[in-house]
Short mmCIF file of C-alpha atoms in Angstrom, two decimals:
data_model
loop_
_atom_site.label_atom_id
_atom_site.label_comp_id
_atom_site.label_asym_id
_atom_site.label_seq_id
_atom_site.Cartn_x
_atom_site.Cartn_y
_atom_site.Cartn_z
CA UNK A 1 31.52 -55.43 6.12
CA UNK A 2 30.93 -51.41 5.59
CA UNK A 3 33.73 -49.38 6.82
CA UNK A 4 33.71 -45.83 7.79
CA UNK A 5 35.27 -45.01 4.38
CA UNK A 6 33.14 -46.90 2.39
CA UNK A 7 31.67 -44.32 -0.46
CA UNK A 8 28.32 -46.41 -0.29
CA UNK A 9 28.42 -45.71 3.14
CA UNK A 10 29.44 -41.92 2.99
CA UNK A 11 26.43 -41.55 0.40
CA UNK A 12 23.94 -43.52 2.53
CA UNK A 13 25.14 -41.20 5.57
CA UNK A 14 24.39 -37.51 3.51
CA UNK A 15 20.81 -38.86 2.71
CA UNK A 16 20.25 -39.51 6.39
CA UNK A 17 21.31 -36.14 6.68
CA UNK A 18 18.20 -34.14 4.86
CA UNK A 19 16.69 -33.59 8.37
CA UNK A 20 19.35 -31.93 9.60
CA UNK A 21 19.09 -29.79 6.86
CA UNK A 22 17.79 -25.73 7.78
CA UNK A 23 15.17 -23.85 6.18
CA UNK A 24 17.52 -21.25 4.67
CA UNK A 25 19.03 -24.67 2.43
CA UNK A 26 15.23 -26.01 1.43
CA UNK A 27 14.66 -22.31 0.24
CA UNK A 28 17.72 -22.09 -1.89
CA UNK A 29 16.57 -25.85 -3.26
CA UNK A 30 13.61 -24.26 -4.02
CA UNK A 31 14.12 -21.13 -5.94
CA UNK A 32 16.35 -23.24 -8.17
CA UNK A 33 14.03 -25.59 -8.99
CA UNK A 34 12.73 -25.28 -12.43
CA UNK A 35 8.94 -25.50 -13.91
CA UNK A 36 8.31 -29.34 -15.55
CA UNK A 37 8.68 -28.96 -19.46
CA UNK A 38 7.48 -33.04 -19.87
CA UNK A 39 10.90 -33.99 -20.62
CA UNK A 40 10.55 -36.33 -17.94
CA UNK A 41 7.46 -38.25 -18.80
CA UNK A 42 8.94 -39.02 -22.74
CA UNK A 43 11.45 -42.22 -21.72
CA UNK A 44 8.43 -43.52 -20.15
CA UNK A 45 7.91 -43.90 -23.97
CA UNK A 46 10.15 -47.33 -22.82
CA UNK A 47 6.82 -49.19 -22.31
CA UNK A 48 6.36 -49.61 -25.67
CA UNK A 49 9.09 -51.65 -26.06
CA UNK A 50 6.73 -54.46 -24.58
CA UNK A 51 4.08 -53.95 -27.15
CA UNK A 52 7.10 -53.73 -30.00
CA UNK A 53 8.19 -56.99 -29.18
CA UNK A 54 5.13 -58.27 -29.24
CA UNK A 55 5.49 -57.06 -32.88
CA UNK A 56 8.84 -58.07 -33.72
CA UNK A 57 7.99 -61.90 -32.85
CA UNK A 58 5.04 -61.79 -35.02
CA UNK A 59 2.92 -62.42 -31.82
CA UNK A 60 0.29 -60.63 -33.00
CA UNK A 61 -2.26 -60.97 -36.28
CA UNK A 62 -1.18 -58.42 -39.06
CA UNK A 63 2.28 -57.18 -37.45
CA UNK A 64 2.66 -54.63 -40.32
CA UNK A 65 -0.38 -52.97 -38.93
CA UNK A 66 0.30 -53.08 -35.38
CA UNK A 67 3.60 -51.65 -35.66
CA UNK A 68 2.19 -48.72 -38.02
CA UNK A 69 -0.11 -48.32 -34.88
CA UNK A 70 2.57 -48.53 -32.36
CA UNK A 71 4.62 -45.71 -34.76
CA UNK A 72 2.09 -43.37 -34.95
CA UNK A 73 1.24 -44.17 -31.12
CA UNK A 74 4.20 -42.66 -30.14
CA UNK A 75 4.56 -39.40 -31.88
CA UNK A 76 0.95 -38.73 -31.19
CA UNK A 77 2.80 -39.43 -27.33
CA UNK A 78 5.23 -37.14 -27.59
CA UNK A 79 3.32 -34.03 -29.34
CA UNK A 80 0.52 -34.53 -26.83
CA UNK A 81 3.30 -34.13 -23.92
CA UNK A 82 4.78 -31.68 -25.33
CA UNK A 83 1.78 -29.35 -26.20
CA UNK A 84 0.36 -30.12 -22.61
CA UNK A 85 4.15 -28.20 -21.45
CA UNK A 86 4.15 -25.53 -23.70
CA UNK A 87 2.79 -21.95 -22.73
CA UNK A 88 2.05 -21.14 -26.30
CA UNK A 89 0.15 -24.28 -27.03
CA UNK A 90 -1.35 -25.66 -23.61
CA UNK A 91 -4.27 -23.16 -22.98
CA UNK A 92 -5.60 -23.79 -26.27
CA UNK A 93 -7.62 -27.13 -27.79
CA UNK A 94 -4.87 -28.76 -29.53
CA UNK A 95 -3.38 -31.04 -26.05
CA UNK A 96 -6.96 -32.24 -25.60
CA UNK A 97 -7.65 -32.96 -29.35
CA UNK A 98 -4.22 -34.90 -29.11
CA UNK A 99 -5.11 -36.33 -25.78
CA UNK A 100 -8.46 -37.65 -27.56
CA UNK A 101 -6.96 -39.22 -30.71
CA UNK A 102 -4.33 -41.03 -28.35
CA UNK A 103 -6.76 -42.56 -26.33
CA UNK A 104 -8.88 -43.49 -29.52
CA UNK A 105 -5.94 -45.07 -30.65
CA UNK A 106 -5.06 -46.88 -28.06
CA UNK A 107 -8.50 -48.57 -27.09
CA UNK A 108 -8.40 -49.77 -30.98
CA UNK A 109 -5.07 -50.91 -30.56
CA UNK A 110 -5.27 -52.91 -27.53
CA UNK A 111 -8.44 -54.25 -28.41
CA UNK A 112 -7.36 -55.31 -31.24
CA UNK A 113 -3.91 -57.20 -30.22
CA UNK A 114 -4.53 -57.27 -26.45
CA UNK A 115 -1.03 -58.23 -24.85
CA UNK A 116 1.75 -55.89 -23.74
CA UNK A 117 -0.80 -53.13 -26.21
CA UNK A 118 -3.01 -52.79 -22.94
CA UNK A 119 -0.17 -51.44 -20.96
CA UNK A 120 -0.35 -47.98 -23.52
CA UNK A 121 -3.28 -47.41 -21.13
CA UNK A 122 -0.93 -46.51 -19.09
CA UNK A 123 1.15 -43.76 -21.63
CA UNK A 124 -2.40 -42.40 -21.96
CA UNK A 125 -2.90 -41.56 -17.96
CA UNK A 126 0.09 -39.91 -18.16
CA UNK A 127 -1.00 -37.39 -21.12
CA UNK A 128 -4.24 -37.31 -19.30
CA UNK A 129 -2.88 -35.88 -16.05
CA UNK A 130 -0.56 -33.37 -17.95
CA UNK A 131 -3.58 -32.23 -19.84
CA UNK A 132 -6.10 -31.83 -17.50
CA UNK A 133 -6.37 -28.61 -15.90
CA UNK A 134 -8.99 -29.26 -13.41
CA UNK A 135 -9.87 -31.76 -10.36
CA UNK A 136 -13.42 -32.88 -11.93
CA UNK A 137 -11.94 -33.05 -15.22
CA UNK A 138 -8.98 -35.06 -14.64
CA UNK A 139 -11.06 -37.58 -12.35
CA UNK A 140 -13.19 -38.10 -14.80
CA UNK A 141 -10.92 -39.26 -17.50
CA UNK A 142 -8.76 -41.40 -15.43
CA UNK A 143 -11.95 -43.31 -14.25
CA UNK A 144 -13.00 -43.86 -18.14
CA UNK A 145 -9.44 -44.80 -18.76
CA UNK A 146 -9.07 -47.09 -15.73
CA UNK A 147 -12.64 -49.02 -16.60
CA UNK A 148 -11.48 -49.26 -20.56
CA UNK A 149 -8.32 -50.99 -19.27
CA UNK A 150 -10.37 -53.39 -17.14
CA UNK A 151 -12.92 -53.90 -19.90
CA UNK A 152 -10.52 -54.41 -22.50
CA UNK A 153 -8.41 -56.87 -20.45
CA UNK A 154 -11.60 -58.58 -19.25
CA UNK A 155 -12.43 -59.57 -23.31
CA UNK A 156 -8.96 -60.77 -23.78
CA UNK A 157 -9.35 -63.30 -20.85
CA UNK A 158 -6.70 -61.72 -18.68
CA UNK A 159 -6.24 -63.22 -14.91
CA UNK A 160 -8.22 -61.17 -12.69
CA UNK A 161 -4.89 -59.58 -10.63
CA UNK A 162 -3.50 -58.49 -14.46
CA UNK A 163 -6.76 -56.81 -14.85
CA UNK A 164 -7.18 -54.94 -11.22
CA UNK A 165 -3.27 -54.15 -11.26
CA UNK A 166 -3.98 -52.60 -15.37
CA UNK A 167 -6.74 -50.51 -13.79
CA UNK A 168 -4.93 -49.51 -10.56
CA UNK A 169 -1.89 -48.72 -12.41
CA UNK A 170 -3.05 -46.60 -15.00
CA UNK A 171 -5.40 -44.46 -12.50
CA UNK A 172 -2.20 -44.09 -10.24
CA UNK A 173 0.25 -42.94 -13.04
CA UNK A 174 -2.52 -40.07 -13.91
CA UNK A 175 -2.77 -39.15 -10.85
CA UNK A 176 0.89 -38.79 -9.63
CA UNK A 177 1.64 -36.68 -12.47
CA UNK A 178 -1.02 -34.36 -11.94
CA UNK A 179 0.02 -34.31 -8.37
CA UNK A 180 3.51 -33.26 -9.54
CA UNK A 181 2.43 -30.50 -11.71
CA UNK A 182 0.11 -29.15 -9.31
CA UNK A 183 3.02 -28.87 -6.48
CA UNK A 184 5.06 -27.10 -9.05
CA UNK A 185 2.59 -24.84 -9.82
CA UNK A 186 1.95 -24.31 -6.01
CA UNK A 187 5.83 -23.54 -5.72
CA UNK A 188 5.69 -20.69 -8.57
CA UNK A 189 3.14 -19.05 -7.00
CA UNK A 190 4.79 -18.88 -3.41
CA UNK A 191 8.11 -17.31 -5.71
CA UNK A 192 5.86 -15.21 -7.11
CA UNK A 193 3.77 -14.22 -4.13
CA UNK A 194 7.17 -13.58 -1.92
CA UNK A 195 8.34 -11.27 -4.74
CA UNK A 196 5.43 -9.41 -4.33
CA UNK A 197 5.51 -9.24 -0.74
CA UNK A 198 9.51 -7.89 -1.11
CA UNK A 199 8.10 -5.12 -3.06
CA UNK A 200 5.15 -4.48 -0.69
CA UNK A 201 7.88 -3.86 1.88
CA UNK A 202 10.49 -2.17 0.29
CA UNK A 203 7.51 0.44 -1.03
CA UNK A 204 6.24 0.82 2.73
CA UNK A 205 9.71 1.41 4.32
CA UNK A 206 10.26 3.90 1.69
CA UNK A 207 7.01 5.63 2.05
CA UNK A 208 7.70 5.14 5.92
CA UNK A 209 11.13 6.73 5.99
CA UNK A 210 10.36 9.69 3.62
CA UNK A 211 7.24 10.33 5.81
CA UNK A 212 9.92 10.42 9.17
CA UNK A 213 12.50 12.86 6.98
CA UNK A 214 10.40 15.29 6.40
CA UNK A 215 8.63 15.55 9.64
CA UNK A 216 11.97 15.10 11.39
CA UNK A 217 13.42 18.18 9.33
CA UNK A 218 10.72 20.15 8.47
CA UNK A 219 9.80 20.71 12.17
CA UNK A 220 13.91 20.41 13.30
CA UNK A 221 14.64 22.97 10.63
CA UNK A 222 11.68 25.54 11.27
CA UNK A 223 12.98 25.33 14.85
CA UNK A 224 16.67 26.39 14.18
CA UNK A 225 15.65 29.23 12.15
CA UNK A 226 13.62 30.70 14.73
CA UNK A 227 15.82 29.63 17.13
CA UNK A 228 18.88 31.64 15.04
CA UNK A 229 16.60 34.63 14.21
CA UNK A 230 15.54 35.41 17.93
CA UNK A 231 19.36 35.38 19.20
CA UNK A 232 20.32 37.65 16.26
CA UNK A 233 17.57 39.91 17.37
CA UNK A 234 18.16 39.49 21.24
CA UNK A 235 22.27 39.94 20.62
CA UNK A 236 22.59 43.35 20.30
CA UNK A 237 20.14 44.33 23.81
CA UNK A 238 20.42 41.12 25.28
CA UNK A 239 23.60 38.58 24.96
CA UNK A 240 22.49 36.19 28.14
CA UNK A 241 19.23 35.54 26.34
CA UNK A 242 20.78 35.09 22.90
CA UNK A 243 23.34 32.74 24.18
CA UNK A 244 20.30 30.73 25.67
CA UNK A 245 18.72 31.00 22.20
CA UNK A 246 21.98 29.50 20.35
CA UNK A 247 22.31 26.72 23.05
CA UNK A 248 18.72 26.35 22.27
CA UNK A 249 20.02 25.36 18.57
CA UNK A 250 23.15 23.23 19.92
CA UNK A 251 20.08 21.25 22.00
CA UNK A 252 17.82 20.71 18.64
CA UNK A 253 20.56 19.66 16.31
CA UNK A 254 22.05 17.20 18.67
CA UNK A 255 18.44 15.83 19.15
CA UNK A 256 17.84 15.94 15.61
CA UNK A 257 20.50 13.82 14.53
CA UNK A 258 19.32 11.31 17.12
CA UNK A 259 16.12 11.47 15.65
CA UNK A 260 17.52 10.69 12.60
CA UNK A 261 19.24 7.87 13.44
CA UNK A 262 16.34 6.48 15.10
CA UNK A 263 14.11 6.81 11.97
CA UNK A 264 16.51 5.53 9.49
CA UNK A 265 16.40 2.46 11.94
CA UNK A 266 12.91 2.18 11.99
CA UNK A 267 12.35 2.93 15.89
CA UNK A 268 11.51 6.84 15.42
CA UNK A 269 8.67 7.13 18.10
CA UNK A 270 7.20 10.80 19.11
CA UNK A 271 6.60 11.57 22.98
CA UNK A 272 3.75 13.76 23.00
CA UNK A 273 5.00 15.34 26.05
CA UNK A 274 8.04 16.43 24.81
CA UNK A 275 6.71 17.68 21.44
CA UNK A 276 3.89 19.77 23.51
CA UNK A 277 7.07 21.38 25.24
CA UNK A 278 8.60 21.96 21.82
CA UNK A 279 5.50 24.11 20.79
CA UNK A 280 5.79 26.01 23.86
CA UNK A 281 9.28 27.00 23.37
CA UNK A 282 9.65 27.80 19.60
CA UNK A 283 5.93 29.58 19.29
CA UNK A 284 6.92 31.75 22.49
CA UNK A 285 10.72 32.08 19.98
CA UNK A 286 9.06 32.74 17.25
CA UNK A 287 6.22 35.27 19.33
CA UNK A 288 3.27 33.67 19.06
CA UNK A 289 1.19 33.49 22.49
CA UNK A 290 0.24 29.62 23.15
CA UNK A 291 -2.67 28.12 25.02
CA UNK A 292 -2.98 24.32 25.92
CA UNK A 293 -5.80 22.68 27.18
CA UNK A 294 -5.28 19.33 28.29
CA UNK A 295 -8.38 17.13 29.82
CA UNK A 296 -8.96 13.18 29.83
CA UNK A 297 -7.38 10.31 31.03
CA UNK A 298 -3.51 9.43 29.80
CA UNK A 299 -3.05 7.97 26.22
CA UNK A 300 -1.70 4.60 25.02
CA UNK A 301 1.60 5.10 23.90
CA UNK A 302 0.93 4.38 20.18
CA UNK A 303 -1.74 7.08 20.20
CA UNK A 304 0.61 9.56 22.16
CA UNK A 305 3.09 8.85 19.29
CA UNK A 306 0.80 9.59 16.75
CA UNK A 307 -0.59 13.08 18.07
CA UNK A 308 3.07 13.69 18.94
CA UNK A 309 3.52 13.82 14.97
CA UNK A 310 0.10 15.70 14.70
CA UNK A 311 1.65 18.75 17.37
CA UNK A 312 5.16 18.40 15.47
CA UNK A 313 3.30 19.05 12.01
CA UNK A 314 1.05 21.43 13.27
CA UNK A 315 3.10 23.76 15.25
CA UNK A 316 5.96 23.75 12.13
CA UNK A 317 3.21 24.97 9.94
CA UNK A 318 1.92 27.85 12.42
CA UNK A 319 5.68 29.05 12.66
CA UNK A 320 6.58 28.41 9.11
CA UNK A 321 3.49 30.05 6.86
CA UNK A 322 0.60 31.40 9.11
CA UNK A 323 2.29 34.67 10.61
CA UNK A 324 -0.39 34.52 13.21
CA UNK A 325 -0.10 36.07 16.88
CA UNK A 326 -1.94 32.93 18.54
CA UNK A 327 -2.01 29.65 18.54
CA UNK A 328 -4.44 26.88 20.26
CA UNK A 329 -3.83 23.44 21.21
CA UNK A 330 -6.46 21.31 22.60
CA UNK A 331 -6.13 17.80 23.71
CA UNK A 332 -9.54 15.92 24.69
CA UNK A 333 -9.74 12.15 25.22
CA UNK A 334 -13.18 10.60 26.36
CA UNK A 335 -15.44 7.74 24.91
CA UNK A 336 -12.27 5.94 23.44
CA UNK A 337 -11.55 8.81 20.94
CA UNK A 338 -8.44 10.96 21.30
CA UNK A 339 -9.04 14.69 19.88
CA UNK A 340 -6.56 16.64 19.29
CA UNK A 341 -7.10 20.22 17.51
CA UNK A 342 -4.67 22.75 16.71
CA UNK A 343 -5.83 26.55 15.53
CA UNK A 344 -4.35 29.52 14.71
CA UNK A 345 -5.37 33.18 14.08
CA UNK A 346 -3.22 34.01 11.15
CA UNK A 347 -4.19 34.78 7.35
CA UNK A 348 -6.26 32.40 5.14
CA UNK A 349 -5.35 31.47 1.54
CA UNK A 350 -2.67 34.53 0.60
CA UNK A 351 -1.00 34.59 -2.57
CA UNK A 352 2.86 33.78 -2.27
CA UNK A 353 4.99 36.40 -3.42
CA UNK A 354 7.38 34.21 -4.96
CA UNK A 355 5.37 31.37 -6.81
CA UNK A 356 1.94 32.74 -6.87
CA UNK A 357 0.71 29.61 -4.70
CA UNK A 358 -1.85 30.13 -1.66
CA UNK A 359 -0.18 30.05 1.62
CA UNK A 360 -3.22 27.41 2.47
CA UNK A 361 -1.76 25.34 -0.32
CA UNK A 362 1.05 25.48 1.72
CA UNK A 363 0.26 24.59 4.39
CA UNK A 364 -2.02 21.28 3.48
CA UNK A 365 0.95 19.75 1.55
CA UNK A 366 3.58 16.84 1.78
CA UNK A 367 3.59 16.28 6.03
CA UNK A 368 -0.05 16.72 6.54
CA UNK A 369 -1.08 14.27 3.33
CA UNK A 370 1.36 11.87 5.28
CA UNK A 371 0.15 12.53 8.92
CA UNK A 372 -3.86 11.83 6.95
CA UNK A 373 -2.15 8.01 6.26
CA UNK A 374 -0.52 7.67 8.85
CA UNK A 375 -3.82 8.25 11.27
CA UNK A 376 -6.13 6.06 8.71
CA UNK A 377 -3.46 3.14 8.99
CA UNK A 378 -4.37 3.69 12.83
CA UNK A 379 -8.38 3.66 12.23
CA UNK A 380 -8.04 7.82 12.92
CA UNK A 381 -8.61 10.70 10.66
CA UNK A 382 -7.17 13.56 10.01
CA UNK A 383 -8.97 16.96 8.83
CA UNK A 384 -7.38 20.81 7.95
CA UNK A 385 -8.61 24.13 6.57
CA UNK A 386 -8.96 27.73 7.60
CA UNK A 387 -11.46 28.31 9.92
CA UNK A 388 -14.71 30.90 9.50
CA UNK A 389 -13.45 33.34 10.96
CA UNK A 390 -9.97 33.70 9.81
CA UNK A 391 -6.79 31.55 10.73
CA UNK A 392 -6.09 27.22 10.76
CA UNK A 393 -7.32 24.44 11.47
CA UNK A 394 -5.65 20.86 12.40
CA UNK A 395 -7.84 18.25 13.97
CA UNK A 396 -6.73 14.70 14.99
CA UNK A 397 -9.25 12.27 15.97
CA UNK A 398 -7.66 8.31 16.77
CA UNK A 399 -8.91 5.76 18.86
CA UNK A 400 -7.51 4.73 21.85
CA UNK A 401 -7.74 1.33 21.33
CA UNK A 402 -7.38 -1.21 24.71
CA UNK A 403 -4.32 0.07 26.35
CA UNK A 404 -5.96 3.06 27.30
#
């Protein structure tokens, strides 16, 4: 009787277990498993033991012969195996010119002292499906090897099941092994392909969150500056207004660091609406007239996000570098396209005073290379340059897509 405690029982009762087992456990099974090396196919080497004997009883005509054979059988076994698992060795010639001489071998040997020698056949399926690289190739030389067992055995006047269960038996052992390797190979792959894929994403979120920092602070930043210079010029005439300036400031920075928080999370999203009243108040702050045109029907929320970067961009790089007195933003949405443009009348290409740089340089660099990805990951565009006549240029095109 099996009792509860029985450690036959207990052993039995973990192996019913592997079901119950979650996917997190299978992975961890998997990453340590370990590429075959062929150490597992050489104590098949066993099987000769049969043919030995054979040997040892003087069974067979010539024994000193037939054990030279069996000898040199085996290490011709073992280098083939082990030249089929090397990474140095198995890409090359040598496992197949091995491969070739064992099989010679072996169809001289069992042909020649029949017996337990026919089940070598087997030993050479083995090689054979370690060897063989390919489906058509490794098909083809288990089918030779599986009809030379058959014909062999057939001229030693073997019973017909010895013969059939000789063939079946050393097609099966080829093919199992080459099943093996080919699921191990399968398994490095998926390792190496979810590597990959961990890099992929750790590359995007970086790319993603440096793209959010500086739009975040480059706009947030520009703001409090001409948020701070307008109250230090308004203090002295006008303290009301300057006091609404600096709470203007308190409002920004406390947004800000929401912002923040919400981009190092990954759920930064920009309202359009809110970032078209954010132009209004800091170019008005920083004296720049402002005209909006709006016309269209509303956006999908993905596109509003998008353009809400393309205003936030736009409208920092106005305050920040173009020193212009007006500033144009038009928003047009008809035959699925979203167009948003964004013009100024300031300078074109200046020298900087400081680093010699054009102040169009300046204002085509980091954020607006970013916003041009960020609107081609979208299927949009993203386009920028001084216009003809003097001043900037920011156009947004993106499709609305079905939610519109």
């Amino acid at each position: 009787m099996v009792t509860k405690d029985d450690p036959v029982a207990e052993r039995c009762g973990r192996g019913r277990q592997w079901w119950r087992r979650g996917p997190e456990e299978f992975e961890r099974e998997i990453e340590h498993l370990k590429a075959p090396d062929g150490g597992a196919l050489i104590p098949w080497l066993l099987m000769a033991i049969g043919p030995g004997t054979d040997v040892v009883k003087g069974e067979v005509p010539t024994p000193w012969l037939a054990g030279s054979g069996l000898l040199v059988f085996c290490v011709l076994y073992v280098a083939t195996i082990r030249s089929a698992f090397s990474p140095r060795l198995r890409t090359g010639r040598l496992p197949h010119q091995l491969l070739a001489a064992l099989a010679g071998l072996t169809l001289s040997l069992a042909v020649g002292f029949g017996g337990n020698f026919m089940l070598l056949f087997v030993l050479v399926s083995l090689c054979a499906g370690s060897v063989s690289s390919s489906r058509r190739g490794l098909g083809v030389m288990l089918m030779l090897l599986s009809a030379s067992a058959g014909i062999v055995s057939g001229l030693h006047h073997e019973g017909f099941w010895s013969t059939a269960s000789l063939s079946y038996g050393t097609f099966l052992s080829g093919l199992v092994v080459s099943v093996i390797i080919t699921l191990f190979h399968a398994v490095d792959q998926l390792k190496s392909t979810r590597q990959e894929l961990a890099r992929s994403a750790v590359a995007e979120e970086r790319l993603r969150f440096s793209r959010d920092l500086h739009d975040l602070l480059g706009h947030t930043l520009s703001v409090v500056v001409v948020k701070a210079e307008a109250a230090r010029r308004l203090a002295p005439r006008d303290l009301e207004a300057a006091l609404v300036q600096v709470g203007d400031i308190e409002s920004v920075g406390r947004q800000a660091l929401t912002e923040i928080r919400e981009a190092v999370t990954g759920y930064r999203e920009g309202s359009l609406s809110t970032e078209l009243d954010r132009a209004r108040s800091v170019l008005a702050a920083s004296d720049i007239e402002v005209v909006l045109r709006e016309s269209g029907p509303p956006l999908p929320p993905q596109t509003e996000a998008l353009l809400g970067w393309v205003v936030r961009e736009g409208v920092t790089n106005v305050v920040r570098h173009s020193g212009a007195t007006l500033a144009r933003i038009e928003l047009h949405s008809a035959d699925g396209l979203a167009r948003l443009t964004i013009t100024d009348n300031g300078h074109g290409p200046l020298p900087s005073p400081s680093t010699g740089a054009t102040l169009q340089a300046n204002r085509t660099g980091t954020g607006l290379r970013g916003l041009t990805e960020r609107l081609a990951a979208a299927g949009g565009s993203l386009t920028s340059g001084a216009c003809p006549g003097g001043g900037f240029r920011v156009a947004a095109v993106l499709p609305l897509g079905e939610d519109a």
